[in-house]
Amino acid sequence: MEHHHKPGLRLRLRITAARRRAWLSAGLRSTCRKPPRRDPSDSVHKVASREIGGGHRRPPRPAAPSSSAFSCPEKFRNFQLQLPFLWTRTKIIEIVAAKDVIFALAQSGLCAAFNRTTNKRICYLNISPDEVIRSLFYNKNNESLITVSVYESDRFSSLKCRTTPIEYIRRGQLNDGFPLFESESLKYPGFVEFDDVNGKVLTFSAQDSTYKVFDLKNYNFLYSICDKNIQEIKISPGIMLVIYQKTNCHVPLTILSIEDGTPLKTFSQLLHRSRKVDFIEQFNEKLLVKQDKENLQIIDVRNSDLIEVNKTEFMTPSAFIFLYENNLFLTFCNRTVAAWNFRGELVTSFEDHELWHPNCNTNNIYITADQDLIISYCKVSKKATDCVDSEAGEVPSMGSINMSNIFTGKCVAKISPSDPTLTIAPRKRSDKSRSTIHSTVPEALEDITALFYDEDRNEIYTGNSKGLVHVWSN
């Protein structure tokens, strides 16, 4: 399953099956412990107390966001660390912000909603005792949050979707939401994929090898594709690429209209018989094909024009992000990021932007809506390693949050543990709701596992392996 929070973006992970398997198995980690002053029968709050706890804080409301360009360093110059308002015993794996509500999902499967205006916890999104939430998707079409969950009642074997309007969540009325795709059997390796670019939802039922497409605006069923020979379906603006099982030295491909499933073009792509296929990707009229130890091929499906990029120049990435607005794509490989065009040319190499985590996903990076800025959790540059204990010789356990221009590769701003101008926002006397957990700036930058930038409020939200969520704002 793929999920996307950012308009116009699409992440391609090459090991989606393993990722889905990890999501399902992760549900087994959910356990319960009795919280104080709670009804012993309330299992949801048992999990809630252990995983998130009751502590929260009320930082001062930030000033109105600047109207300057996203790539301007002044936008991030006066950021301060707002003390954490969420604690949990498992790491934060996803953060989503919608309007003035922040959603934080822990690895345990417990998800909490917070009101950023009052900085108070609104509710937990787990509506049943055995629900383990695995992923979140904000549907901007109808201003609702979709949760994708597994349940202990069926041994965490199938995905269940539920949508709840943000306004209902803001009022704590979770029961006013409703389930989605109840007729679909989404047992592993079945999946659901939300496509924000085309406004569509793609589901796959492994039980009968059927793909179905729904309208993301109203969740109406549109059409289905049933073929046991389909290996994978990739979605691009306006079209879908259907990839069939490889036969001998070629792979059959079909391009469909995403609106009604009408076939637009059917063709075969020649492959080296003995080489593993690293990936086949579709971007508008361009087809990207890469096999192990072979050059990258960029084929124009309209006229079969071919561009090759030498295998020594283009290493097989672990993930893609297509920048539809700028006709570019980002590759992530060995903690490095690069921007390419569809002529096979390297457009941008990023300086001072070595990712902290080797496996990239959309939960620990952010691309702005204008697609001109990438915000990532990165390794601290060599110049900033003065904070290393020279006697112990230990490598710092904290990284930095880097903002880099996608077109130039320049680092335009940074939240670094060695920055002497970074401060912790002062605590008001009336701020009794604030968490009793205190973090220094270096502590808040330790092992960040989730990152989200709220462009409307000009705030960055980070979650770490200790289960803390921090707010960075000016």
Short mmCIF file of C-alpha atoms in Angstrom, two decimals:
data_model
loop_
_atom_site.label_atom_id
_atom_site.label_comp_id
_atom_site.label_asym_id
_atom_site.label_seq_id
_atom_site.Cartn_x
_atom_site.Cartn_y
_atom_site.Cartn_z
CA MET A 1 0.00 0.00 0.00
CA GLU A 2 1.16 3.46 -0.75
CA HIS A 3 -0.09 6.57 0.97
CA HIS A 4 0.51 10.21 0.10
CA HIS A 5 0.03 13.38 2.07
CA LYS A 6 1.54 15.84 -0.36
CA PRO A 7 -0.21 17.20 -3.43
CA GLY A 8 1.25 16.18 -6.75
CA LEU A 9 3.69 13.66 -5.31
CA ARG A 10 4.04 9.96 -5.73
CA LEU A 11 6.42 7.60 -3.95
CA ARG A 12 7.46 4.36 -5.59
CA LEU A 13 8.85 1.75 -3.20
CA ARG A 14 10.42 -1.30 -4.78
CA ILE A 15 9.70 -3.65 -1.87
CA THR A 16 6.04 -2.93 -1.32
CA ALA A 17 5.19 -6.52 -0.45
CA ALA A 18 7.73 -6.65 2.36
CA ARG A 19 6.49 -3.33 3.63
CA ARG A 20 2.88 -4.52 3.68
CA ARG A 21 3.95 -7.68 5.51
CA ALA A 22 5.73 -5.56 8.13
CA TRP A 23 2.61 -3.46 8.63
CA LEU A 24 0.47 -6.55 9.23
CA SER A 25 2.94 -8.22 11.55
CA ALA A 26 3.46 -4.98 13.48
CA GLY A 27 -0.09 -5.30 14.73
CA LEU A 28 1.03 -8.13 17.02
CA ARG A 29 3.00 -5.66 19.13
CA SER A 30 -0.11 -4.07 20.63
CA THR A 31 -0.49 -4.91 24.32
CA CYS A 32 -2.58 -3.53 27.17
CA ARG A 33 -1.84 -2.22 30.62
CA LYS A 34 -4.33 -0.81 33.09
CA PRO A 35 -4.19 3.00 33.38
CA PRO A 36 -5.00 4.90 36.55
CA ARG A 37 -8.49 6.26 37.07
CA ARG A 38 -9.98 4.41 34.10
CA ASP A 39 -12.72 1.85 33.76
CA PRO A 40 -10.85 -1.51 33.77
CA SER A 41 -13.05 -2.66 30.89
CA ASP A 42 -11.98 0.21 28.64
CA SER A 43 -9.26 -1.56 26.65
CA VAL A 44 -8.75 1.31 24.23
CA HIS A 45 -7.69 3.59 27.05
CA LYS A 46 -5.50 0.86 28.51
CA VAL A 47 -3.49 0.88 25.32
CA ALA A 48 -3.75 4.65 25.16
CA SER A 49 -2.29 5.15 28.61
CA ARG A 50 0.70 2.95 27.89
CA GLU A 51 1.38 4.15 24.38
CA ILE A 52 0.55 7.84 24.49
CA GLY A 53 -0.19 8.81 28.06
CA GLY A 54 -2.07 11.78 29.38
CA GLY A 55 0.65 14.41 29.21
CA HIS A 56 0.27 17.28 26.79
CA ARG A 57 1.42 20.86 26.66
CA ARG A 58 0.30 24.29 25.60
CA PRO A 59 3.01 26.29 23.87
CA PRO A 60 2.44 29.91 22.90
CA ARG A 61 0.55 30.34 19.66
CA PRO A 62 2.95 31.10 16.81
CA ALA A 63 2.96 34.29 14.84
CA ALA A 64 1.25 34.34 11.46
CA PRO A 65 3.32 32.48 8.87
CA SER A 66 5.53 34.47 6.58
CA SER A 67 4.45 35.01 3.01
CA SER A 68 7.98 34.68 1.67
CA ALA A 69 9.00 31.89 -0.68
CA PHE A 70 9.39 28.42 0.82
CA SER A 71 13.08 28.34 -0.11
CA CYS A 72 13.82 31.58 1.79
CA PRO A 73 16.07 30.98 4.85
CA GLU A 74 14.21 33.65 6.85
CA LYS A 75 11.17 31.40 6.96
CA PHE A 76 12.97 29.00 9.29
CA ARG A 77 15.47 31.38 10.92
CA ASN A 78 13.75 31.95 14.26
CA PHE A 79 12.45 28.43 14.89
CA GLN A 80 12.25 27.37 18.51
CA LEU A 81 11.62 24.03 20.12
CA GLN A 82 8.16 23.81 21.63
CA LEU A 83 8.15 21.24 24.43
CA PRO A 84 6.59 17.85 23.67
CA PHE A 85 2.90 17.28 24.27
CA LEU A 86 2.76 13.56 23.47
CA TRP A 87 4.63 10.66 24.97
CA THR A 88 4.54 6.99 24.14
CA ARG A 89 6.64 3.88 24.60
CA THR A 90 6.84 3.06 20.92
CA LYS A 91 8.28 5.23 18.20
CA ILE A 92 6.19 7.62 16.14
CA ILE A 93 5.92 6.31 12.58
CA GLU A 94 3.66 8.91 10.97
CA ILE A 95 2.52 12.49 11.53
CA VAL A 96 -0.25 14.18 9.54
CA ALA A 97 -1.62 17.69 10.04
CA ALA A 98 -4.97 18.84 8.67
CA LYS A 99 -6.35 22.30 9.39
CA ASP A 100 -5.55 22.81 13.10
CA VAL A 101 -5.46 19.11 14.02
CA ILE A 102 -2.28 17.04 14.38
CA PHE A 103 -2.42 13.24 14.12
CA ALA A 104 0.42 11.18 15.57
CA LEU A 105 0.59 7.44 14.88
CA ALA A 106 2.74 5.20 17.06
CA GLN A 107 4.29 1.93 15.93
CA SER A 108 1.96 0.14 18.36
CA GLY A 109 -0.96 1.17 16.15
CA LEU A 110 -2.38 3.74 18.54
CA CYS A 111 -3.18 7.13 16.99
CA ALA A 112 -3.98 10.37 18.82
CA ALA A 113 -5.43 13.66 17.54
CA PHE A 114 -4.36 16.99 19.03
CA ASN A 115 -5.78 20.47 18.60
CA ARG A 116 -2.87 22.72 17.65
CA THR A 117 -4.79 25.85 18.66
CA THR A 118 -5.39 24.74 22.23
CA ASN A 119 -2.59 22.13 22.29
CA LYS A 120 -4.90 19.68 24.00
CA ARG A 121 -5.43 16.06 23.06
CA ILE A 122 -8.81 15.67 21.37
CA CYS A 123 -9.17 11.90 21.27
CA TYR A 124 -7.70 8.58 20.22
CA LEU A 125 -8.71 7.43 16.76
CA ASN A 126 -8.81 3.73 17.71
CA ILE A 127 -12.55 3.16 18.04
CA SER A 128 -12.42 -0.49 19.13
CA PRO A 129 -10.25 -2.28 21.71
CA ASP A 130 -8.49 -4.50 19.16
CA GLU A 131 -7.90 -1.92 16.40
CA VAL A 132 -4.31 -1.37 15.29
CA ILE A 133 -3.99 1.60 12.93
CA ARG A 134 -1.27 1.09 10.34
CA SER A 135 -1.51 4.20 8.16
CA LEU A 136 -3.19 7.60 7.73
CA PHE A 137 -4.35 9.54 4.69
CA TYR A 138 -5.80 13.05 4.67
CA ASN A 139 -8.42 13.35 1.96
CA LYS A 140 -8.43 17.02 1.03
CA ASN A 141 -11.37 16.47 -1.34
CA ASN A 142 -13.80 16.19 1.55
CA GLU A 143 -11.58 17.25 4.47
CA SER A 144 -11.60 13.88 6.17
CA LEU A 145 -9.02 11.50 7.61
CA ILE A 146 -8.85 7.92 6.37
CA THR A 147 -7.38 5.33 8.72
CA VAL A 148 -6.15 1.96 7.47
CA SER A 149 -6.25 -0.62 10.26
CA VAL A 150 -5.92 -4.29 11.13
CA TYR A 151 -7.80 -6.05 13.93
CA GLU A 152 -7.00 -8.74 16.44
CA SER A 153 -10.42 -10.30 15.83
CA ASP A 154 -9.24 -11.57 12.43
CA ARG A 155 -5.62 -12.05 13.53
CA PHE A 156 -4.51 -8.84 11.85
CA SER A 157 -4.91 -10.54 8.47
CA SER A 158 -6.83 -7.91 6.46
CA LEU A 159 -6.88 -4.16 6.01
CA LYS A 160 -9.94 -2.13 6.98
CA CYS A 161 -10.51 1.50 5.99
CA ARG A 162 -12.53 4.14 7.76
CA THR A 163 -13.16 7.82 6.97
CA THR A 164 -14.00 10.49 9.51
CA PRO A 165 -14.53 14.19 8.71
CA ILE A 166 -11.99 16.46 10.42
CA GLU A 167 -14.83 18.46 11.95
CA TYR A 168 -16.16 15.32 13.63
CA ILE A 169 -12.70 14.49 14.96
CA ARG A 170 -12.35 18.03 16.25
CA ARG A 171 -15.54 17.45 18.27
CA GLY A 172 -14.47 13.96 19.35
CA GLN A 173 -17.35 12.34 17.44
CA LEU A 174 -15.49 9.34 16.03
CA ASN A 175 -18.59 7.19 15.78
CA ASP A 176 -19.94 9.54 13.12
CA GLY A 177 -17.32 8.27 10.67
CA PHE A 178 -18.05 5.29 8.45
CA PRO A 179 -16.17 2.29 7.00
CA LEU A 180 -14.98 2.17 3.39
CA PHE A 181 -14.69 -0.65 0.86
CA GLU A 182 -16.47 -3.16 3.09
CA SER A 183 -17.18 -5.40 0.11
CA GLU A 184 -13.47 -5.81 -0.63
CA SER A 185 -11.30 -8.59 0.75
CA LEU A 186 -8.00 -6.89 1.51
CA LYS A 187 -6.17 -9.80 3.04
CA TYR A 188 -2.42 -9.96 2.42
CA PRO A 189 -1.12 -9.50 -0.25
CA GLY A 190 -4.19 -7.36 -0.94
CA PHE A 191 -3.77 -3.60 -0.55
CA VAL A 192 -5.40 -0.20 -0.86
CA GLU A 193 -3.66 2.77 -2.52
CA PHE A 194 -4.83 6.37 -2.34
CA ASP A 195 -3.94 8.46 -5.38
CA ASP A 196 -4.20 12.15 -4.58
CA VAL A 197 -3.05 13.22 -8.06
CA ASN A 198 -5.98 11.68 -9.95
CA GLY A 199 -8.43 11.60 -7.06
CA LYS A 200 -8.74 7.80 -7.17
CA VAL A 201 -8.45 4.80 -4.87
CA LEU A 202 -7.01 1.50 -6.10
CA THR A 203 -7.73 -1.73 -4.21
CA PHE A 204 -6.47 -5.23 -4.86
CA SER A 205 -8.21 -8.40 -3.67
CA ALA A 206 -5.74 -11.27 -3.81
CA GLN A 207 -8.57 -13.72 -3.23
CA ASP A 208 -9.94 -13.27 -6.75
CA SER A 209 -7.04 -11.30 -8.36
CA THR A 210 -9.26 -8.27 -8.87
CA TYR A 211 -8.22 -4.61 -8.93
CA LYS A 212 -10.94 -2.02 -8.35
CA VAL A 213 -10.90 1.74 -8.84
CA PHE A 214 -13.01 4.10 -6.69
CA ASP A 215 -13.60 7.85 -6.73
CA LEU A 216 -11.69 9.51 -3.91
CA LYS A 217 -14.25 12.32 -3.63
CA ASN A 218 -17.28 10.16 -2.82
CA TYR A 219 -15.82 6.61 -2.75
CA ASN A 220 -18.13 5.46 -5.55
CA PHE A 221 -17.04 2.32 -7.40
CA LEU A 222 -15.88 3.09 -10.97
CA TYR A 223 -14.62 -0.13 -12.61
CA SER A 224 -12.65 -3.32 -12.00
CA ILE A 225 -9.76 -5.18 -13.67
CA CYS A 226 -9.55 -8.95 -13.20
CA ASP A 227 -6.55 -10.83 -14.58
CA LYS A 228 -4.35 -13.34 -12.74
CA ASN A 229 -1.43 -12.50 -15.02
CA ILE A 230 -1.14 -8.91 -13.77
CA GLN A 231 2.01 -8.43 -11.76
CA GLU A 232 1.56 -4.79 -10.78
CA ILE A 233 -0.31 -1.59 -11.62
CA LYS A 234 1.40 1.81 -11.57
CA ILE A 235 -0.59 5.07 -11.59
CA SER A 236 0.42 8.29 -13.36
CA PRO A 237 -1.58 11.46 -14.08
CA GLY A 238 -4.55 10.39 -16.19
CA ILE A 239 -3.35 6.84 -16.88
CA MET A 240 -2.49 3.49 -15.34
CA LEU A 241 0.31 1.18 -16.46
CA VAL A 242 -0.61 -2.49 -16.20
CA ILE A 243 2.48 -4.72 -15.94
CA TYR A 244 1.93 -8.41 -16.72
CA GLN A 245 4.03 -11.42 -15.81
CA LYS A 246 7.32 -11.59 -17.70
CA THR A 247 7.35 -14.11 -20.53
CA ASN A 248 10.65 -15.27 -22.03
CA CYS A 249 12.50 -12.06 -22.96
CA HIS A 250 9.74 -9.47 -22.80
CA VAL A 251 7.06 -8.10 -20.50
CA PRO A 252 3.55 -7.26 -21.80
CA LEU A 253 2.31 -3.78 -20.87
CA THR A 254 -1.02 -1.99 -21.24
CA ILE A 255 -1.82 1.68 -20.65
CA LEU A 256 -5.37 2.36 -19.42
CA SER A 257 -7.36 5.54 -18.92
CA ILE A 258 -7.65 6.02 -15.20
CA GLU A 259 -11.12 7.54 -15.57
CA ASP A 260 -12.88 4.51 -17.04
CA GLY A 261 -10.25 1.79 -17.55
CA THR A 262 -10.34 2.03 -21.36
CA PRO A 263 -7.18 0.52 -22.97
CA LEU A 264 -5.15 3.26 -24.68
CA LYS A 265 -2.09 1.31 -25.81
CA THR A 266 -0.83 -2.28 -25.60
CA PHE A 267 2.80 -3.17 -26.27
CA SER A 268 5.71 -5.34 -25.09
CA GLN A 269 9.01 -4.23 -23.62
CA LEU A 270 12.08 -6.28 -24.51
CA LEU A 271 14.16 -7.47 -21.58
CA HIS A 272 17.40 -9.35 -21.04
CA ARG A 273 16.35 -12.90 -20.35
CA SER A 274 18.83 -13.53 -17.50
CA ARG A 275 18.60 -10.14 -15.77
CA LYS A 276 16.36 -9.33 -12.82
CA VAL A 277 13.99 -6.41 -13.36
CA ASP A 278 14.82 -3.67 -10.84
CA PHE A 279 11.83 -1.52 -11.74
CA ILE A 280 9.39 -0.46 -14.43
CA GLU A 281 7.91 3.01 -13.87
CA GLN A 282 5.52 5.16 -15.89
CA PHE A 283 5.48 8.96 -15.96
CA ASN A 284 3.07 10.42 -18.49
CA GLU A 285 4.39 9.25 -21.90
CA LYS A 286 7.76 8.13 -20.48
CA LEU A 287 8.49 4.56 -19.46
CA LEU A 288 11.48 3.94 -17.18
CA VAL A 289 12.96 0.43 -17.25
CA LYS A 290 15.97 -0.77 -15.25
CA GLN A 291 17.38 -4.27 -15.01
CA ASP A 292 20.16 -5.52 -12.78
CA LYS A 293 23.61 -4.50 -14.10
CA GLU A 294 22.03 -2.80 -17.13
CA ASN A 295 21.60 0.82 -18.20
CA LEU A 296 18.48 2.80 -17.34
CA GLN A 297 16.16 2.98 -20.34
CA ILE A 298 13.75 5.88 -20.85
CA ILE A 299 11.27 5.00 -23.59
CA ASP A 300 8.72 7.34 -25.14
CA VAL A 301 5.67 5.10 -25.53
CA ARG A 302 4.25 7.32 -28.30
CA ASN A 303 7.08 6.82 -30.80
CA SER A 304 9.40 4.27 -29.10
CA ASP A 305 12.27 6.79 -28.88
CA LEU A 306 14.90 5.46 -26.48
CA ILE A 307 17.29 7.26 -24.12
CA GLU A 308 19.83 5.26 -22.12
CA VAL A 309 21.61 6.35 -18.95
CA ASN A 310 24.82 4.49 -18.16
CA LYS A 311 24.53 2.11 -15.21
CA THR A 312 27.60 3.74 -13.62
CA GLU A 313 25.79 7.10 -13.55
CA PHE A 314 22.35 5.88 -12.49
CA MET A 315 22.33 3.52 -9.53
CA THR A 316 19.12 1.62 -8.80
CA PRO A 317 17.29 3.73 -6.18
CA SER A 318 15.36 2.43 -3.20
CA ALA A 319 12.52 4.87 -3.92
CA PHE A 320 11.21 7.45 -6.40
CA ILE A 321 9.23 10.63 -5.97
CA PHE A 322 7.78 12.03 -9.18
CA LEU A 323 7.48 15.82 -9.22
CA TYR A 324 4.59 16.20 -11.61
CA GLU A 325 4.55 19.99 -11.53
CA ASN A 326 8.21 20.28 -12.54
CA ASN A 327 8.54 17.25 -14.85
CA LEU A 328 11.33 15.83 -12.71
CA PHE A 329 11.81 12.83 -10.47
CA LEU A 330 13.78 12.37 -7.26
CA THR A 331 15.78 9.23 -6.55
CA PHE A 332 16.85 8.03 -3.12
CA CYS A 333 19.90 5.79 -2.94
CA ASN A 334 22.34 5.13 -0.10
CA ARG A 335 21.07 8.12 1.93
CA THR A 336 21.56 10.51 -1.00
CA VAL A 337 18.94 12.41 -2.98
CA ALA A 338 19.19 13.39 -6.65
CA ALA A 339 16.85 15.09 -9.13
CA TRP A 340 16.65 13.88 -12.77
CA ASN A 341 14.79 14.96 -15.86
CA PHE A 342 13.29 12.64 -18.46
CA ARG A 343 16.13 13.19 -20.88
CA GLY A 344 18.23 11.14 -18.50
CA GLU A 345 20.15 14.14 -17.18
CA LEU A 346 21.12 14.66 -13.56
CA VAL A 347 19.58 18.03 -12.68
CA THR A 348 20.46 18.40 -9.01
CA SER A 349 22.91 16.87 -6.57
CA PHE A 350 22.10 17.99 -3.03
CA GLU A 351 24.79 19.37 -0.80
CA ASP A 352 24.71 18.80 2.96
CA HIS A 353 21.66 16.57 2.64
CA GLU A 354 22.75 13.07 3.69
CA LEU A 355 19.64 11.32 4.97
CA TRP A 356 19.74 9.86 8.47
CA HIS A 357 17.66 6.81 7.60
CA PRO A 358 18.89 4.55 4.76
CA ASN A 359 15.34 3.49 3.82
CA CYS A 360 13.44 6.52 2.56
CA ASN A 361 9.67 6.89 2.86
CA THR A 362 7.23 9.77 2.82
CA ASN A 363 6.94 9.72 6.62
CA ASN A 364 10.40 11.18 7.28
CA ILE A 365 10.73 13.65 4.40
CA TYR A 366 8.47 16.41 3.10
CA ILE A 367 8.18 18.06 -0.32
CA THR A 368 6.43 21.44 -0.39
CA ALA A 369 3.32 21.92 -2.51
CA ASP A 370 5.28 24.07 -4.98
CA GLN A 371 7.80 21.22 -5.23
CA ASP A 372 10.71 23.61 -4.76
CA LEU A 373 11.87 22.53 -1.29
CA ILE A 374 12.68 19.20 0.35
CA ILE A 375 12.75 18.92 4.14
CA SER A 376 14.51 15.87 5.57
CA TYR A 377 16.06 14.50 8.71
CA CYS A 378 19.76 14.35 7.89
CA LYS A 379 23.10 13.40 9.34
CA VAL A 380 24.94 16.26 10.97
CA SER A 381 27.59 17.76 8.70
CA LYS A 382 31.27 17.41 9.62
CA LYS A 383 31.46 21.08 10.63
CA ALA A 384 28.85 20.48 13.30
CA THR A 385 30.54 17.50 14.95
CA ASP A 386 32.15 19.70 17.58
CA CYS A 387 29.49 18.44 19.97
CA VAL A 388 31.07 14.96 19.87
CA ASP A 389 32.62 13.86 23.13
CA SER A 390 36.30 13.91 22.17
CA GLU A 391 37.27 11.57 25.01
CA ALA A 392 34.57 9.01 24.35
CA GLY A 393 34.96 9.42 20.60
CA GLU A 394 31.28 8.70 20.10
CA VAL A 395 29.35 9.71 17.01
CA PRO A 396 26.49 12.10 17.84
CA SER A 397 23.14 10.31 18.14
CA MET A 398 21.25 13.33 16.86
CA GLY A 399 20.79 14.65 13.36
CA SER A 400 19.56 17.90 11.85
CA ILE A 401 16.44 18.95 9.93
CA ASN A 402 17.63 20.30 6.57
CA MET A 403 15.67 22.38 4.07
CA SER A 404 17.17 22.24 0.56
CA ASN A 405 16.21 23.86 -2.74
CA ILE A 406 15.28 21.14 -5.23
CA PHE A 407 16.46 23.15 -8.25
CA THR A 408 19.87 24.23 -6.90
CA GLY A 409 20.62 21.57 -4.28
CA LYS A 410 21.61 24.29 -1.82
CA CYS A 411 20.77 23.93 1.87
CA VAL A 412 18.73 27.08 2.58
CA ALA A 413 17.99 26.49 6.26
CA LYS A 414 18.72 23.97 9.00
CA ILE A 415 17.61 23.02 12.50
CA SER A 416 20.87 21.75 14.00
CA PRO A 417 21.78 20.60 17.53
CA SER A 418 24.90 22.79 17.41
CA ASP A 419 23.02 25.98 16.48
CA PRO A 420 23.44 28.39 19.44
CA THR A 421 20.46 30.49 18.31
CA LEU A 422 18.00 27.62 18.78
CA THR A 423 16.07 27.99 22.02
CA ILE A 424 13.22 26.32 23.82
CA ALA A 425 10.05 28.39 23.86
CA PRO A 426 9.45 29.84 27.35
CA ARG A 427 6.77 28.25 29.43
CA LYS A 428 3.86 30.39 30.54
CA ARG A 429 2.70 30.27 34.16
CA SER A 430 -0.85 29.61 33.00
CA ASP A 431 0.30 26.76 30.79
CA LYS A 432 -0.68 23.99 33.23
CA SER A 433 -1.62 21.52 30.49
CA ARG A 434 1.91 21.24 29.20
CA SER A 435 3.76 17.95 29.40
CA THR A 436 6.02 17.35 32.38
CA ILE A 437 8.52 15.75 29.98
CA HIS A 438 11.26 18.19 29.04
CA SER A 439 13.58 17.90 26.02
CA THR A 440 16.66 19.87 25.15
CA VAL A 441 17.21 20.82 21.52
CA PRO A 442 19.79 18.01 20.99
CA GLU A 443 17.45 15.50 22.67
CA ALA A 444 14.59 16.56 20.42
CA LEU A 445 16.82 15.92 17.39
CA GLU A 446 17.71 12.36 18.41
CA ASP A 447 16.55 9.58 16.08
CA ILE A 448 13.63 11.37 14.43
CA THR A 449 11.35 8.76 12.84
CA ALA A 450 8.52 10.93 11.44
CA LEU A 451 8.44 14.46 10.02
CA PHE A 452 5.70 16.75 8.72
CA TYR A 453 5.75 20.39 7.63
CA ASP A 454 2.54 22.36 8.02
CA GLU A 455 2.83 24.93 5.25
CA ASP A 456 -0.17 26.96 6.42
CA ARG A 457 1.16 27.41 9.95
CA ASN A 458 4.87 27.31 8.98
CA GLU A 459 5.58 24.68 11.62
CA ILE A 460 7.53 21.44 11.56
CA TYR A 461 6.32 18.46 13.57
CA THR A 462 8.74 15.64 14.40
CA GLY A 463 8.31 12.32 16.17
CA ASN A 464 11.16 10.19 17.45
CA SER A 465 11.98 6.64 18.49
CA LYS A 466 11.15 7.47 22.12
CA GLY A 467 7.57 8.26 21.16
CA LEU A 468 7.86 12.01 21.64
CA VAL A 469 6.35 14.54 19.24
CA HIS A 470 7.93 18.02 19.06
CA VAL A 471 6.76 21.23 17.44
CA TRP A 472 9.28 23.58 15.82
CA SER A 473 7.99 27.07 15.05
CA ASN A 474 8.90 30.73 15.19
#
